[in-house]
Each structure stands twice: as structure tokens, then as C-alpha cells.
Tab-separated table of C-alpha atoms in Angstrom:
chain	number	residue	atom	x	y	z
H	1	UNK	CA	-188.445	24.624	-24.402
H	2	UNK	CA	-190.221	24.266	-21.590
H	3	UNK	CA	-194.218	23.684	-21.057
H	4	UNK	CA	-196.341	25.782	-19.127
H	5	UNK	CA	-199.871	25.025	-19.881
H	6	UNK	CA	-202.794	25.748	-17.176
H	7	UNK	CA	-204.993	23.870	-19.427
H	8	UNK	CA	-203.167	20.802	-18.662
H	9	UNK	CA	-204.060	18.739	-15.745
H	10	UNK	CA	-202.631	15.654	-13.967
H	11	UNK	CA	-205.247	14.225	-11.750
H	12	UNK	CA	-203.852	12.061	-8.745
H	13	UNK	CA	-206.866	10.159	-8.012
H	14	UNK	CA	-208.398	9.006	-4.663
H	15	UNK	CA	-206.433	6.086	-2.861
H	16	UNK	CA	-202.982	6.374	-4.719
H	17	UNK	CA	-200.464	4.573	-3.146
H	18	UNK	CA	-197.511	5.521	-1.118
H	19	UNK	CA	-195.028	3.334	0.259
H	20	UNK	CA	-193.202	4.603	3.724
H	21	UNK	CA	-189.744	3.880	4.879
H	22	UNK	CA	-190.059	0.817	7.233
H	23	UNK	CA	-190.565	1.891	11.039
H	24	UNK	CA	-189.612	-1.021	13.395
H	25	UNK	CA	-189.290	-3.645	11.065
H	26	UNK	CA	-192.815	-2.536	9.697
H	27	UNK	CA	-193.626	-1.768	6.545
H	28	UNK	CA	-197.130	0.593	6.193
H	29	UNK	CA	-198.669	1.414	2.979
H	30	UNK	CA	-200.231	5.133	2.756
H	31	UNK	CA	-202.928	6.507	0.643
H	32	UNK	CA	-204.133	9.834	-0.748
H	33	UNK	CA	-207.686	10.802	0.434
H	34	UNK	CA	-208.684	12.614	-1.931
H	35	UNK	CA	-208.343	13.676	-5.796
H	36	UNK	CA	-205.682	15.789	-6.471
H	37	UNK	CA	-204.810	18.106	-9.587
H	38	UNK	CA	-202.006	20.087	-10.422
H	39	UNK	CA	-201.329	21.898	-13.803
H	40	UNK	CA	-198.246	21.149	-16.150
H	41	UNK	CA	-195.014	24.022	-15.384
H	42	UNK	CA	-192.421	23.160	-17.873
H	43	UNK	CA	-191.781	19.372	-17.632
H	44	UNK	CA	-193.550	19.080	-14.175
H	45	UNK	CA	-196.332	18.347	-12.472
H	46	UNK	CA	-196.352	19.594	-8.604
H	47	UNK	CA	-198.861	19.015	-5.595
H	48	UNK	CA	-198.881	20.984	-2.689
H	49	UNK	CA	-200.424	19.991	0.349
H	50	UNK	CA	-201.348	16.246	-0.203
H	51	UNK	CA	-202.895	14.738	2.997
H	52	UNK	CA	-202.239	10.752	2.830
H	53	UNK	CA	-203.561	8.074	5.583
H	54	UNK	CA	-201.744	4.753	6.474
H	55	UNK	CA	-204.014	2.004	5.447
H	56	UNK	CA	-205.540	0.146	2.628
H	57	UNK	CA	-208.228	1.233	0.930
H	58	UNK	CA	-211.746	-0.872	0.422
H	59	UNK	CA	-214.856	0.165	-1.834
H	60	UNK	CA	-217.972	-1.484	-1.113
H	61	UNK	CA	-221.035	-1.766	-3.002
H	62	UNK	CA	-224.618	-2.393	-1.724
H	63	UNK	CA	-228.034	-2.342	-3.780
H	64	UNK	CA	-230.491	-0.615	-1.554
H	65	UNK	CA	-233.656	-3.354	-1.177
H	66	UNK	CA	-236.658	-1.953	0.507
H	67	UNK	CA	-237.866	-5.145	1.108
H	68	UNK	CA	-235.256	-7.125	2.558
H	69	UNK	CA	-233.629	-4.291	4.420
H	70	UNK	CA	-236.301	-1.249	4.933
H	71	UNK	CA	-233.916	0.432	7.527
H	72	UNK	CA	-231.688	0.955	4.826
H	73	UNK	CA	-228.517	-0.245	7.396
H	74	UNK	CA	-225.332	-1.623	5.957
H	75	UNK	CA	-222.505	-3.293	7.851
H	76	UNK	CA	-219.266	-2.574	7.184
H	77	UNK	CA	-217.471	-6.004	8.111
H	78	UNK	CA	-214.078	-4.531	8.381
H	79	UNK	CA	-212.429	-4.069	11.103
H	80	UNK	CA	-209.859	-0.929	11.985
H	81	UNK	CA	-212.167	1.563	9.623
H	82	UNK	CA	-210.719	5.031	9.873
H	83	UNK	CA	-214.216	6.306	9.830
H	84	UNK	CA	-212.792	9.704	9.218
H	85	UNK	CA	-212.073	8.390	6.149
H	86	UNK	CA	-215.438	7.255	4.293
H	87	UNK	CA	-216.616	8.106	1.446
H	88	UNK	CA	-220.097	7.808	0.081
H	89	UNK	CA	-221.605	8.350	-3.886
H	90	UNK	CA	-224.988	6.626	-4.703
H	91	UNK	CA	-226.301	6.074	-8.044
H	92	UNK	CA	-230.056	5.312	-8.769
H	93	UNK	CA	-229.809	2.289	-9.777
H	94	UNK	CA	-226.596	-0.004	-11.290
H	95	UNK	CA	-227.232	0.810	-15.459
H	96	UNK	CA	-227.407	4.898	-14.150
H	97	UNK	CA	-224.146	6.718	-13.946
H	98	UNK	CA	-225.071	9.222	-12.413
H	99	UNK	CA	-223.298	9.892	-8.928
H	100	UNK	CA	-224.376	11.806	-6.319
H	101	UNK	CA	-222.165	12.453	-2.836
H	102	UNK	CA	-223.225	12.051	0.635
H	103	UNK	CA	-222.332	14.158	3.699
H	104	UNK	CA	-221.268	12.384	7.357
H	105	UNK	CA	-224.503	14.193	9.151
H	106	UNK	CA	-223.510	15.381	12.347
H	107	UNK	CA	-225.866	17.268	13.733
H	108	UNK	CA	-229.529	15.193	12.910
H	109	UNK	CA	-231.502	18.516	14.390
H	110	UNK	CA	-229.932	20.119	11.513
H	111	UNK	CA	-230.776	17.942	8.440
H	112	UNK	CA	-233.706	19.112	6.251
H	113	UNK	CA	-235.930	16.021	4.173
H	114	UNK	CA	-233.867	16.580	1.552
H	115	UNK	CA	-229.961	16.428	2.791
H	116	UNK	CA	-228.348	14.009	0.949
H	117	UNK	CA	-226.791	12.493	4.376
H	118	UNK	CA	-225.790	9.765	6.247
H	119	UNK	CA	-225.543	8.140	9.377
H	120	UNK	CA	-222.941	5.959	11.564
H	121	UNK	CA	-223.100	3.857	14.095
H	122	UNK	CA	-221.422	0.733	15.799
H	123	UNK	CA	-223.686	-1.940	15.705
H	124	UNK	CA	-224.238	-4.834	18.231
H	125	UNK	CA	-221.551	-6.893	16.570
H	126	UNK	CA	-218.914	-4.376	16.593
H	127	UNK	CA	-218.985	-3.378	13.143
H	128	UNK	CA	-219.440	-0.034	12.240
H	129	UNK	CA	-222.849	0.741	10.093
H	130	UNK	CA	-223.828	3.053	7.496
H	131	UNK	CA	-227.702	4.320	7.225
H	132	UNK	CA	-229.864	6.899	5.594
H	133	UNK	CA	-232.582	8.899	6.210
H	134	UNK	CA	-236.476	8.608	6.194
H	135	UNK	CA	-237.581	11.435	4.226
H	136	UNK	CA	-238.149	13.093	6.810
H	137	UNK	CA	-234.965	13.733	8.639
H	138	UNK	CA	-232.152	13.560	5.364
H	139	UNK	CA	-232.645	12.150	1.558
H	140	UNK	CA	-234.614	8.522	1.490
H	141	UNK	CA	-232.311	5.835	-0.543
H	142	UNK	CA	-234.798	4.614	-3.737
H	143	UNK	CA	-235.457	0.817	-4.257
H	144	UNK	CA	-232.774	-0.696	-6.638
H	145	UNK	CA	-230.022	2.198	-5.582
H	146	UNK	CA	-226.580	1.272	-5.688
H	147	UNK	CA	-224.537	2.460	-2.337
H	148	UNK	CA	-221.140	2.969	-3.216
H	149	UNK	CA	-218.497	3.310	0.194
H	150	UNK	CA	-214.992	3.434	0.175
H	151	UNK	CA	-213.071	3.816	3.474
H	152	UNK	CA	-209.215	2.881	5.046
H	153	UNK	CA	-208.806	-0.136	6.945
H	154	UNK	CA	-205.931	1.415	9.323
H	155	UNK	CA	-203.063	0.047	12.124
H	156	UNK	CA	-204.159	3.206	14.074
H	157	UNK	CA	-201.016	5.115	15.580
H	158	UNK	CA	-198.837	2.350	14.644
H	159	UNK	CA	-197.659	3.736	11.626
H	160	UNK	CA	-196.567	7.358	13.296
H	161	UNK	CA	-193.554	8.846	13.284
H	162	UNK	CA	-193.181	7.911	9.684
H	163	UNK	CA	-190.863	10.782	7.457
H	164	UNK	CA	-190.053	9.098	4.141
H	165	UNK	CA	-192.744	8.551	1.616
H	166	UNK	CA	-192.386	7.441	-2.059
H	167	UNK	CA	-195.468	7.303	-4.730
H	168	UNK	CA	-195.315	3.289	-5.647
H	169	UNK	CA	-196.824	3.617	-9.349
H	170	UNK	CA	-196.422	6.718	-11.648
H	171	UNK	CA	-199.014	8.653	-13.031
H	172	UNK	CA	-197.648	8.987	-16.185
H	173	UNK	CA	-195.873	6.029	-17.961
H	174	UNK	CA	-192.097	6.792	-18.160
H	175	UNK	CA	-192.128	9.592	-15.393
H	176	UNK	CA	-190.387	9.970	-12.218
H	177	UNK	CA	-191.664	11.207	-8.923
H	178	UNK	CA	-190.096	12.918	-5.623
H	179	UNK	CA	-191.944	13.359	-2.616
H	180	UNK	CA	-191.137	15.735	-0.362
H	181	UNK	CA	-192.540	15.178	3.088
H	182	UNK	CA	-193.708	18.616	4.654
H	183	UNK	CA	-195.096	16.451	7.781
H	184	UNK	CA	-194.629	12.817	9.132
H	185	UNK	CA	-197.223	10.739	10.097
H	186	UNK	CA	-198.776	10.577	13.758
């Protein structure tokens, strides 16, 4: 008999892989952007609407050091960043579990003391950077934080006009997957 339990839940986590069919010789890894669940319907698990980037994926990790870096700037060395695609969690210091998201701030006339935001901006050596605020506009970063960021390193539009997609591990030992593409890439 089939299985239809709401209670069950298959998460497809952040940065699962997809492999695409090879465009001009090419072949272009995808990834999900962000966590997914769907609930168990008989012998399936189904997600609607999955929105997947080409690229790899990269987590960073910074300890925030007032006095070494009182700005509170970090460079992100990579090049090709899909800044659309960053991520940020901080955690008050490395033994504290404890997450807690920031917000791309995008209007700074907007942000209160307290907004747990950040900033962007390309730096002198190209590199994109990553800063907080002062207290005064957005949250201050404590002394011995840990600054979590995950992005997409990306080929930009090289990768459009992509139509075939296939999940590259399972998310269940044993089980199969089909991908349906709603979309192609571009």
C-alpha cells in the first residue's frame, strides 16, 4: 500500500548538485539555492519549483577580530561570485551553535542599530567584500564571532540555454530521481 504521510519530510539541502546535459562541448554543474522540503505521497517524494544556479558552491569562514580588522571587512578572493547568490549565518563565537542569518542591506537609510545586515562592495583589488555595521547603522559583529558565507563561483551566461538536468547523488540511499525541467537556464 502506498504511503502518504505529511509528517514525513525529505529535505534537499542548500547546494545539491545537478549535472546538465553538455552545451558546446561544455559540461556545467548546477546547484540548488536553497533548502527544499517536500512531504512523502505514496512511494514519492516531489519538489515543485526548485530554482538551481550553474556554478560551484564555496563556504567561507572568518573569525571576526576587532583588533586586527576593526572595519569588520572580509575579502572574498574568488573570482566570478554570483553575488545574488550569498549567503550569510554568524555564530557568536566557534564552540556556540547558535546561527543567526543576515540580510543583503539595500537601502542603508533604512537599517535600524539593530538589523542584522550586511554590506557589499568591490574592493580596490577587484574582489568583492563583505562588511557589517557599526551599531549604529545595522547589528555590530562581537569579538571572537565566526562569519559563515557561502556563495556560487559562476561561468556567467555561459551555461544558458541548458534543458536537461539530472540530480548527481540521491537523497535517499537506493532511490531514483527524475527531473523534470519546467525552465532552462539563461
Amino acid at each position: 500500500p502506498a504511503n502518504s504521510d505529511p509528517t514525513i519530510l525529505l529535505t534537499m539541502p542548500r547546494f545539491t548538485q545537478f549535472a546538465a546535459a553538455a552545451l558546446s562541448g561544455n559540461s556545467y554543474n548546477f546547484v540548488t539555492l536553497d533548502n527544499m522540503s517536500a512531504q512523502l505521497n505514496g512511494n514519492t517524494f516531489t519538489y515543485s519549483n526548485i530554482s538551481i544556479a550553474e556554478g560551484s558552491p564555496v563556504v567561507k569562514t572568518f573569525i571576526v577580530d576587532n583588533a586586527t580588522n576593526p572595519y569588520q571587512i572580509f575579502d572574498l578572493v574568488d573570482q566570478s561570485i554570483d553575488t545574488s547568490t550569498v549567503d550569510i549565518t554568524v555564530q557568536d563565537s566557534p564552540t556556540n551553535i547558535l546561527q543567526t542569518n543576515f540580510t543583503l542591506a539595500t537601502d542603508s537609510t533604512e537599517v535600524r542599530a539593530t538589523d542584522n545586515v550586511y554590506f557589499i562592495q568591490e574592493g580596490t583589488n577587484g574582489n568583492y567584500q563583505i562588511y557589517f555595521g557599526d551599531g549604529i547603522i545595522g547589528s555590530q559583529l562581537k569579538d571572537g564571532s565566526v562569519v559563515i558565507v557561502s556563495y556560487v563561483i559562476t561561468n556567467a551566461n555561459l551555461a544558458n540555454e541548458i534543458n536537461t538536468f539530472q540530480l548527481k547523488s540521491n537523497l535517499l540511499p537506493g532511490s531514483t530521481s527524475n527531473v523534470s525541467t519546467v525552465s532552462g537556464s539563461g
